[in-house]
Coordinates of C-alpha atoms and ligand atoms in Angstrom, one line a residue:
X1 CA 0.7 43.3 -4.2
X2 CA 1.0 42.4 -7.9
X3 CA 4.7 43.1 -7.9
X4 CA 5.3 40.9 -4.9
X5 CA 3.2 38.1 -6.4
X6 CA 5.3 38.2 -9.6
X7 CA 8.5 38.2 -7.5
X8 CA 7.4 35.1 -5.6
X9 CA 6.0 33.2 -8.6
X10 CA 9.4 31.8 -9.7
X11 CA 10.1 30.7 -6.2
X12 CA 6.8 28.8 -6.1
X13 CA 7.6 27.3 -9.5
X14 CA 11.0 26.1 -8.1
X15 CA 9.2 24.4 -5.3
X16 CA 6.8 22.7 -7.7
X17 CA 9.7 21.5 -9.9
X18 CA 11.7 20.2 -7.0
X19 CA 8.9 17.9 -5.9
X20 CA 9.7 14.3 -6.9
X21 CA 7.6 13.8 -10.0
X22 CA 6.4 10.2 -9.7
X23 CA 6.2 9.8 -5.9
X24 CA 2.8 9.0 -4.5
X25 CA 1.5 11.3 -1.7
X26 CA 1.1 10.1 1.9
X27 CA -1.6 8.2 3.8
X28 CA -2.6 5.1 5.7
X29 CA -2.9 1.8 3.9
X30 CA -5.0 -0.9 5.5
X31 CA -5.3 -4.6 4.8
X32 CA -8.9 -5.8 4.6
X33 CA -10.4 -9.2 3.9
X34 CA -9.0 -11.7 6.4
X35 CA -11.6 -11.3 9.2
X36 CA -15.3 -11.5 8.7
X37 CA -16.0 -9.3 11.7
X38 CA -14.1 -6.2 10.5
X39 CA -17.0 -4.6 8.7
X40 CA -17.3 -3.9 5.0
X41 CA -15.4 -1.7 2.6
X42 CA -17.9 1.1 2.7
X43 CA -17.5 1.3 6.5
X44 CA -13.7 1.3 6.2
X45 CA -13.7 4.0 3.6
X46 CA -16.3 6.1 5.4
X47 CA -13.9 6.5 8.3
X48 CA -11.8 8.8 6.1
X49 CA -8.6 7.4 7.7
X50 CA -7.3 5.5 4.7
X51 CA -5.7 6.4 1.5
X52 CA -5.4 2.8 0.3
X53 CA -7.2 -0.5 1.0
X54 CA -5.5 -3.8 0.1
X55 CA -8.0 -6.6 -0.4
X56 CA -6.4 -9.8 1.0
X57 CA -5.7 -12.3 -0.5
X58 CA -5.5 -14.0 -3.9
X59 CA -3.6 -16.8 -2.2
X60 CA -3.6 -19.5 -4.9
X61 CA -1.9 -18.8 -8.2
X62 CA 0.9 -19.8 -10.5
X63 CA 2.5 -23.2 -11.1
X64 CA -0.3 -24.1 -13.5
X65 CA -2.9 -23.9 -10.7
X66 CA -6.4 -22.4 -11.2
X67 CA -6.1 -19.1 -9.2
X68 CA -8.4 -18.6 -6.2
X69 CA -8.9 -16.1 -3.4
X70 CA -9.8 -16.2 0.2
X71 CA -11.7 -13.4 1.9
X72 CA -12.4 -15.2 5.2
X73 CA -16.0 -14.9 6.2
X74 CA -16.7 -11.9 4.0
X75 CA -18.5 -13.6 1.1
X76 CA -20.5 -16.2 2.8
X77 CA -23.2 -16.9 1.8
X78 CA -23.4 -14.1 -0.8
X79 CA -20.8 -14.1 -3.6
X80 CA -17.8 -11.7 -3.3
X81 CA -19.1 -9.5 -6.2
X82 CA -21.3 -7.8 -3.6
X83 CA -18.2 -5.7 -2.9
X84 CA -18.1 -4.3 -6.4
X85 CA -20.2 -1.2 -5.6
X86 CA -18.3 -0.7 -2.4
X87 CA -15.0 -0.7 -4.3
X88 CA -16.5 2.0 -6.6
X89 CA -17.6 3.9 -3.5
X90 CA -14.2 3.8 -1.9
X91 CA -12.6 5.0 -5.2
X92 CA -15.0 7.9 -5.3
X93 CA -13.9 8.9 -1.9
X94 CA -10.3 9.0 -3.2
X95 CA -9.3 5.7 -1.7
X96 CA -7.2 3.5 -3.9
X97 CA -8.2 -0.2 -3.7
X98 CA -5.6 -2.9 -4.5
X99 CA -5.7 -6.6 -4.7
X100 CA -3.2 -8.2 -2.4
X101 CA -1.6 -11.4 -3.7
X102 CA 0.2 -14.0 -1.5
X103 CA -0.1 -14.0 2.3
X104 CA 1.1 -16.4 4.9
X105 CA -1.3 -19.2 4.0
X106 CA -1.9 -20.4 0.5
X107 CA -0.4 -22.1 -2.4
X108 CA 1.4 -19.9 -4.8
X109 CA 4.6 -19.5 -6.8
X110 CA 5.8 -18.9 -10.3
X111 CA 7.5 -21.6 -12.4
X112 CA 8.9 -19.5 -15.1
X113 CA 8.5 -16.1 -16.9
X114 CA 5.6 -17.4 -19.0
X115 CA 3.8 -18.6 -15.9
X116 CA 4.3 -15.1 -14.5
X117 CA 2.8 -13.5 -17.6
X118 CA -0.2 -15.9 -17.5
X119 CA -0.8 -14.9 -13.8
X120 CA -0.6 -11.2 -14.8
X121 CA -3.1 -11.7 -17.6
X122 CA -5.5 -13.6 -15.2
X123 CA -5.2 -10.7 -12.6
X124 CA -5.7 -8.1 -15.3
X125 CA -8.8 -9.9 -16.8
X126 CA -10.4 -10.7 -13.4
X127 CA -9.6 -7.7 -11.2
X128 CA -8.2 -4.9 -13.3
X129 CA -9.2 -3.3 -16.5
X130 CA -9.6 -6.5 -18.6
X131 CA -12.7 -8.6 -18.8
X132 CA -13.7 -12.2 -17.8
X133 CA -16.9 -14.1 -17.1
X134 CA -17.7 -14.1 -13.4
X135 CA -15.1 -11.7 -12.2
X136 CA -14.6 -12.5 -8.5
X137 CA -15.2 -8.9 -7.3
X138 CA -17.6 -8.0 -10.1
X139 CA -17.1 -5.1 -12.6
X140 CA -15.2 -2.8 -10.2
X141 CA -11.7 -2.1 -11.6
X142 CA -9.1 -2.2 -8.9
X143 CA -6.3 0.3 -8.8
X144 CA -3.5 -2.2 -8.7
X145 CA -1.8 -5.1 -7.0
X146 CA 0.0 -5.5 -3.7
X147 CA 2.7 -8.2 -3.5
X148 CA 2.6 -9.8 0.0
X149 CA 4.8 -12.7 -1.1
X150 CA 6.0 -15.1 1.6
X151 CA 7.0 -18.1 -0.5
X152 CA 8.8 -18.8 -3.7
X153 CA 11.5 -16.4 -4.8
X154 CA 11.7 -16.4 -8.6
X155 CA 9.9 -14.7 -11.4
X156 CA 8.1 -12.1 -9.3
X157 CA 10.1 -9.5 -11.3
X158 CA 8.4 -10.8 -14.4
X159 CA 5.0 -10.7 -12.8
X160 CA 5.6 -7.1 -11.7
X161 CA 6.7 -5.9 -15.1
X162 CA 3.9 -7.8 -16.8
X163 CA 1.3 -6.1 -14.5
X164 CA 2.9 -2.7 -14.9
X165 CA 2.7 -3.1 -18.7
X166 CA -1.1 -2.9 -18.4
X167 CA -0.9 0.7 -17.3
X168 CA -2.3 3.2 -19.8
X169 CA -2.1 7.0 -19.7
X170 CA -5.8 6.9 -18.6
X171 CA -5.4 4.3 -15.9
X172 CA -2.2 3.4 -14.1
X173 CA -1.8 -0.1 -12.6
X174 CA -0.3 0.7 -9.2
X175 CA 2.0 -1.9 -7.7
X176 CA 2.8 -2.2 -4.0
X177 CA 5.2 -4.5 -2.2
X178 CA 5.0 -5.7 1.4
X179 CA 8.4 -7.2 2.1
X180 CA 9.8 -8.6 5.4
X181 CA 12.0 -6.1 7.3
X182 CA 15.4 -7.6 6.4
X183 CA 16.9 -5.8 3.3
X184 CA 17.0 -7.1 0.6
X185 CA 13.8 -9.2 0.9
X186 CA 14.3 -12.9 0.2
X187 CA 11.2 -13.1 -2.0
X188 CA 10.8 -9.6 -3.5
X189 CA 14.3 -8.3 -3.7
X190 CA 14.6 -8.7 -7.5
X191 CA 11.1 -7.5 -8.2
X192 CA 11.6 -4.3 -6.2
X193 CA 14.7 -3.6 -8.3
X194 CA 12.6 -3.4 -11.4
X195 CA 11.4 0.0 -10.2
X196 CA 7.8 -1.0 -11.1
X197 CA 6.5 -0.4 -7.5
X198 CA 5.0 2.8 -6.4
X199 CA 4.7 1.7 -2.7
X200 CA 7.1 -0.3 -0.6
X201 CA 5.3 -1.1 2.7
X202 CA 7.8 -2.9 4.8
X203 CA 6.4 -5.3 7.5
X204 CA 8.2 -4.0 10.5
X205 CA 6.8 -6.8 12.7
X206 CA 7.3 -10.4 13.6
X207 CA 11.0 -9.8 13.6
X208 CA 12.2 -8.2 16.9
X209 CA 15.7 -7.5 15.6
X210 CA 14.2 -5.2 13.0
X211 CA 11.0 -4.0 14.7
X212 CA 10.0 -1.8 17.7
X213 CA 10.0 -4.8 20.1
X214 CA 13.8 -4.7 19.7
X215 CA 13.8 -1.0 20.6
X216 CA 13.6 2.2 18.6
X217 CA 17.2 1.9 17.5
X218 CA 16.5 -1.6 15.9
X219 CA 13.5 -0.2 14.1
X220 CA 15.2 3.0 12.9
X221 CA 18.2 1.1 11.6
X222 CA 16.0 -1.2 9.5
X223 CA 13.9 1.8 8.3
X224 CA 17.0 3.8 7.3
X225 CA 18.4 0.8 5.4
X226 CA 15.2 0.5 3.4
X227 CA 14.9 4.2 2.9
X228 CA 18.3 4.5 1.4
X229 CA 18.0 1.4 -0.7
X230 CA 14.6 1.5 -2.6
X231 CA 14.3 2.9 -6.1
X232 CA 14.0 6.7 -6.3
X233 CA 10.4 6.8 -7.5
X234 CA 9.0 4.5 -4.8
X235 CA 7.6 5.7 -1.5
X236 CA 8.3 3.8 1.7
X237 CA 5.6 2.9 4.2
X238 CA 6.0 2.0 7.8
X239 CA 4.2 -1.3 8.1
X240 CA 2.9 -2.0 11.6
X241 CA 0.5 -4.2 13.5
X242 CA -2.7 -2.3 14.3
X243 CA -2.9 -3.8 17.8
X244 CA -0.6 -5.8 20.1
X245 CA -2.5 -8.9 19.1
X246 CA -2.2 -8.4 15.4
X247 CA 1.4 -9.7 15.1
X248 CA 3.9 -11.6 17.3
X249 CA 6.1 -8.5 17.8
X250 CA 6.5 -4.9 16.5
X251 CA 3.4 -3.2 18.0
X252 CA 4.0 0.5 18.7
X253 CA 1.5 2.1 21.1
X254 CA -0.1 5.1 19.4
X255 CA 1.4 7.7 21.7
X256 CA 4.9 6.3 21.1
X257 CA 4.3 6.3 17.4
X258 CA 3.2 9.8 17.2
X259 CA 5.6 11.4 19.7
X260 CA 8.7 9.3 19.0
X261 CA 8.7 7.4 15.7
X262 CA 6.7 9.4 13.2
X263 CA 8.9 12.5 13.7
X264 CA 12.0 10.4 12.9
X265 CA 10.6 8.5 9.8
X266 CA 9.1 11.7 8.4
X267 CA 12.7 12.9 7.9
X268 CA 13.1 10.5 5.1
X269 CA 12.3 12.1 1.8
X270 CA 10.7 8.9 0.5
X271 CA 8.4 8.5 3.5
X272 CA 4.9 7.7 2.3
X273 CA 2.9 7.0 5.4
X274 CA 1.8 4.0 7.5
X275 CA 0.6 0.5 6.5
X276 CA -1.5 -1.5 8.9
X277 CA -2.3 -5.1 9.5
X278 CA -5.3 -5.2 9.6
X279 CA -8.7 -3.5 9.4
X280 CA -10.1 -5.8 12.1
X281 CA -7.5 -4.9 14.7
X282 CA -7.5 -1.3 13.6
X283 CA -11.2 -0.9 14.1
X284 CA -11.1 -2.8 17.4
X285 CA -8.1 -0.9 18.8
X286 CA -8.9 2.6 17.4
X287 CA -5.4 2.8 16.1
X288 CA -5.9 4.9 12.9
X289 CA -8.4 7.0 14.8
X290 CA -5.6 8.1 17.1
X291 CA -2.7 8.3 14.7
X292 CA -4.2 9.7 11.5
X293 CA -3.8 13.4 12.2
X294 CA 0.0 12.8 12.7
X295 CA 0.8 10.4 9.8
X296 CA 1.3 12.9 7.0
X297 CA 3.4 16.0 7.1
X298 CA 1.3 19.0 6.2
X299 CA 3.4 19.6 3.1
X300 CA 2.8 16.0 1.8
X301 CA -0.9 15.9 2.3
X302 CA -2.8 14.5 -0.7
X303 CA -2.6 16.6 -3.9
X304 CA 0.2 18.8 -2.8
X305 CA 1.0 19.9 -6.4
X306 CA -2.6 21.0 -7.1
X307 CA -2.7 23.0 -3.9
X308 CA 0.5 24.8 -4.6
X309 CA -0.5 25.5 -8.1
X310 CA -3.8 26.9 -6.9
X311 CA -1.9 29.1 -4.5
X312 CA 0.4 30.3 -7.2
X313 CA -2.6 30.9 -9.6
X314 CA -4.3 32.9 -6.8
X315 CA -1.2 34.9 -6.1
X316 CA -0.6 35.6 -9.8
X317 CA -4.2 36.7 -10.3
X318 CA -4.0 39.5 -7.7
Ligands
NAG1 C1 10.2 4.5 -12.0 O1 11.1 4.9 -12.9 C2 11.4 3.9 -13.9 C3 12.6 4.5 -14.7 O2 12.2 5.7 -15.4 C4 10.2 3.6 -14.7 O3 10.5 2.5 -15.6 C5 9.1 3.0 -13.7 O4 8.0 2.8 -14.5 C6 8.9 4.1 -12.7 N1 8.0 3.4 -11.7 C7 6.9 4.0 -11.2 C8 6.2 3.2 -10.2 O5 6.5 5.0 -11.6
NAG2 C1 6.1 4.4 25.2 O1 6.6 5.6 25.8 C2 6.5 5.7 27.2 C3 6.8 7.1 27.6 O2 8.0 7.6 27.0 C4 7.5 4.7 27.7 O3 7.5 4.7 29.2 C5 7.1 3.3 27.3 O4 8.1 2.4 27.7 C6 7.0 3.3 25.8 N1 6.4 2.0 25.3 C7 7.1 1.1 24.6 C8 6.3 -0.1 24.3 O5 8.2 1.3 24.3

């Protein structure tokens, strides 16, 4: 027994060393915040379906404006800082909580690199590890920032690099991008090239030539283009509507997703899971409930390196 464990140990080490070092696991990311009837964050995180929640949106920023956010009916009449303990709760369950900036409705854009750095400072002070009076979501420290940018096209690379620079060894500032399905993205193309993003969740919807409404081939062609183009240390997420009503096109019925699409996208080495718009439709349609057992390949489940190390340690200890 001991001899065979010693013989296999180098093989296990080889497996560990060949895992991409900076790539971030696999899971389901869900957008939360744009529908007052979707339940709160504690309820979302208690489902156990999600690895990430993006709180949407900080939808006014840059161009010298006072930043402001919109969480639909969630914080009426109580202030949004009621969500602070819920964010802490989600994080204790292992769910990363990000602030999503941008969205389809709002007023945002960056006038120059200094403007980008000022917005980064504002976000750091008000939502991340910095400090400010009256932080909108209270004292909870979010895990990072999701860029759902649908207007303006300049200086987002400066914003990304400025936000990433707030990372410390103790607390990484995670960046996610949610580009449209045409590569390269008109708004985020340059920002993605900075390599500052851990997650690229492409919105494979509202664009039938690049989503499932145009057929599996259209979707897979778009997916493969992204998969072969993004920086080596980013993971790629399949962004989908969580119900047929959640977007104009691109909905994939759960059975079709699990039997036909997930087996294909999982072949990409940078596959990192599924991103859903949004929690309201997901809850209503039971989408994550149906798909979550199929989203992550067993080998890429959360904390793969720890598990393999534990196995190696157990084998070596025999
Ligand atoms: C990806 O690698 C580049 C180059 O080493 C590094 O600058 C960047 O911070 C890394 N990005 C992430 C998200 O880890
Ligand atoms: C889903 O798969 C079924 C069975 O293969 C097929 O008949 C149906 O057309 C598919 N649905 C869509 C929307 O493509």
